[in-house]
Amino acid sequence: MDPITTALLWDWLAFALRWLHVITGIAWIGSSFYFIALDLSLKRHGGLPAGVDGEAWQVHGGGFYNIRKYLVAPDALPEQLTWFKWESYSTWLSGFALLAVMYYAGAELYLIDPSVMDLTPAEAVGISLASLALGWLAYDALCRSPIGRDQTRLMLVLFGLLVAMAWGYTQVFSGRAALLHLGAFTATIMSANVFFIIIPNQKVVVADLKAGREPAPHLGAQAKQRSLHNNYLTLPVVFLMLSNHYPLAFASAWNWVIATLVFLMGVTIRHYFNTLHATGRGPLWTWGATAAIFALITALSFAPRPLKLEPEAQALEGATLRLASAAEFEEVHVTVLGRCAMCHAAEPFWDGIVRPPKGVVLETEDDVLRQARAIYLQAAHTNAMPPGNITYMEDWERALIARWYRDGVAGD
């Protein structure tokens, strides 16, 4: 098969996996949010059958539904039970496949940044796989430990673990890969909760009931704890998965802080809706807290990335920035041609790329002027491009682009 056909088929494979991941993610998140809301909205009153913890009346699609929740189970179980598990498994499997296609197969472009840590593709993939596995083991050990019996203390310790992982990933991978891996790290914990705890516990309860044994109460409590964790972790994971499209989040100087603040926003948003479903009234302060956290994230993204310039480069930068406007733009154009145009060309000549990414062509001076804002955001304010700094754009070149945009294009 010729290289162009291979590249096109590989792109369609990535697109298909992304689509599948979104579809299964919607199904998982939808069922998770629904059952948490249902559980919190149950009403307890007299007249309910023995063992019933509460009931809810709902209307949807022109029909009325009367739903009851048993603390353990009814006296007689139906032959057929609907299990909610494949939504979780399919989401994780499609996400991992997409991670392999995009970040493992494209490690030099998306996973590795030599300026962060000079890794081989095999080393980077090994670190990625190990972190996902060890993350689940650490989380599960904490939940089973004495700390896990105090929900507040457990959540604080788990938040500390997420902060440590956010910082650690940014010390190893490119910014894009770091935030995405924090999302994968968290999503792996969530799916493993379903696979190793929630579903197995429910199966033990069902087997005990069918055998006439009394189920152990701790199995339901453990499953409920993990389900609640999944509920609060869902929104941050969605943000982190989307972040790879926004360099102000993943390639800023404070990307690991931004990532951890996102988890706090997830807590405030979910707390509002969970309280609303439980009491009929949500605490409005949570929206103020969410807005304040988001404002802080935005402010952090404005911080310019510190540039490391050797003495010779500093002298060159100073000389370059004193050039007249036209000559300065010529320097910018030359930089873009040398560092970006091998991919962003009408006919890219970088192996594996047969179409300019996002249709952006950066060959002529007019091309550069049209894309001035994007070039500044991607290559100067952040270091998102070139991906993994694969073409070794120098810091003085980023400083040149920043100066040209701020004083020239944006200042006009």
mmCIF file of N, CA and C in Angstrom, residues 110 340 342-345 348 353 355-361 385:
data_model
loop_
_atom_site.group_PDB
_atom_site.id
_atom_site.type_symbol
_atom_site.label_atom_id
_atom_site.label_comp_id
_atom_site.label_asym_id
_atom_site.label_seq_id
_atom_site.Cartn_x
_atom_site.Cartn_y
_atom_site.Cartn_z
ATOM 1 N N TYR A 110 3.396 13.897 19.269
ATOM 2 C CA TYR A 110 2.402 14.274 20.267
ATOM 3 C C TYR A 110 2.766 13.918 21.704
ATOM 4 N N CYS A 340 7.695 25.350 10.373
ATOM 5 C CA CYS A 340 6.277 24.963 10.321
ATOM 6 C C CYS A 340 5.825 24.431 8.964
ATOM 7 N N MET A 342 6.923 22.474 6.716
ATOM 8 C CA MET A 342 7.067 21.099 6.245
ATOM 9 C C MET A 342 5.776 20.297 6.425
ATOM 10 N N CYS A 343 4.952 20.728 7.381
ATOM 11 C CA CYS A 343 3.625 20.116 7.546
ATOM 12 C C CYS A 343 2.538 21.021 6.982
ATOM 13 N N HIS A 344 2.658 22.324 7.283
ATOM 14 C CA HIS A 344 1.641 23.286 6.841
ATOM 15 C C HIS A 344 1.980 23.806 5.445
ATOM 16 N N ALA A 345 1.899 22.905 4.491
ATOM 17 C CA ALA A 345 2.158 23.231 3.087
ATOM 18 C C ALA A 345 1.059 22.606 2.241
ATOM 19 N N PRO A 348 2.503 18.693 1.966
ATOM 20 C CA PRO A 348 3.453 18.480 3.077
ATOM 21 C C PRO A 348 4.497 17.443 2.716
ATOM 22 N N ILE A 353 2.238 12.728 6.849
ATOM 23 C CA ILE A 353 1.266 13.817 6.744
ATOM 24 C C ILE A 353 1.056 14.120 5.262
ATOM 25 N N ARG A 355 -1.902 15.907 4.190
ATOM 26 C CA ARG A 355 -2.722 17.117 4.082
ATOM 27 C C ARG A 355 -2.277 18.091 5.165
ATOM 28 N N PRO A 356 -2.260 19.383 4.910
ATOM 29 C CA PRO A 356 -1.871 20.326 5.959
ATOM 30 C C PRO A 356 -2.834 20.236 7.146
ATOM 31 N N PRO A 357 -2.324 20.105 8.372
ATOM 32 C CA PRO A 357 -3.200 19.983 9.547
ATOM 33 C C PRO A 357 -4.209 21.121 9.628
ATOM 34 N N LYS A 358 -5.490 20.760 9.803
ATOM 35 C CA LYS A 358 -6.605 21.697 9.898
ATOM 36 C C LYS A 358 -6.716 22.595 8.669
ATOM 37 N N GLY A 359 -6.092 22.175 7.564
ATOM 38 C CA GLY A 359 -6.172 22.946 6.332
ATOM 39 C C GLY A 359 -5.361 24.225 6.348
ATOM 40 N N VAL A 360 -4.475 24.383 7.335
ATOM 41 C CA VAL A 360 -3.682 25.615 7.462
ATOM 42 C C VAL A 360 -2.400 25.491 6.638
ATOM 43 N N VAL A 361 -2.241 26.383 5.674
ATOM 44 C CA VAL A 361 -1.043 26.433 4.834
ATOM 45 C C VAL A 361 -0.238 27.668 5.221
ATOM 46 N N MET A 385 3.144 24.379 19.249
ATOM 47 C CA MET A 385 3.665 24.045 17.929
ATOM 48 C C MET A 385 5.116 24.508 17.798
#
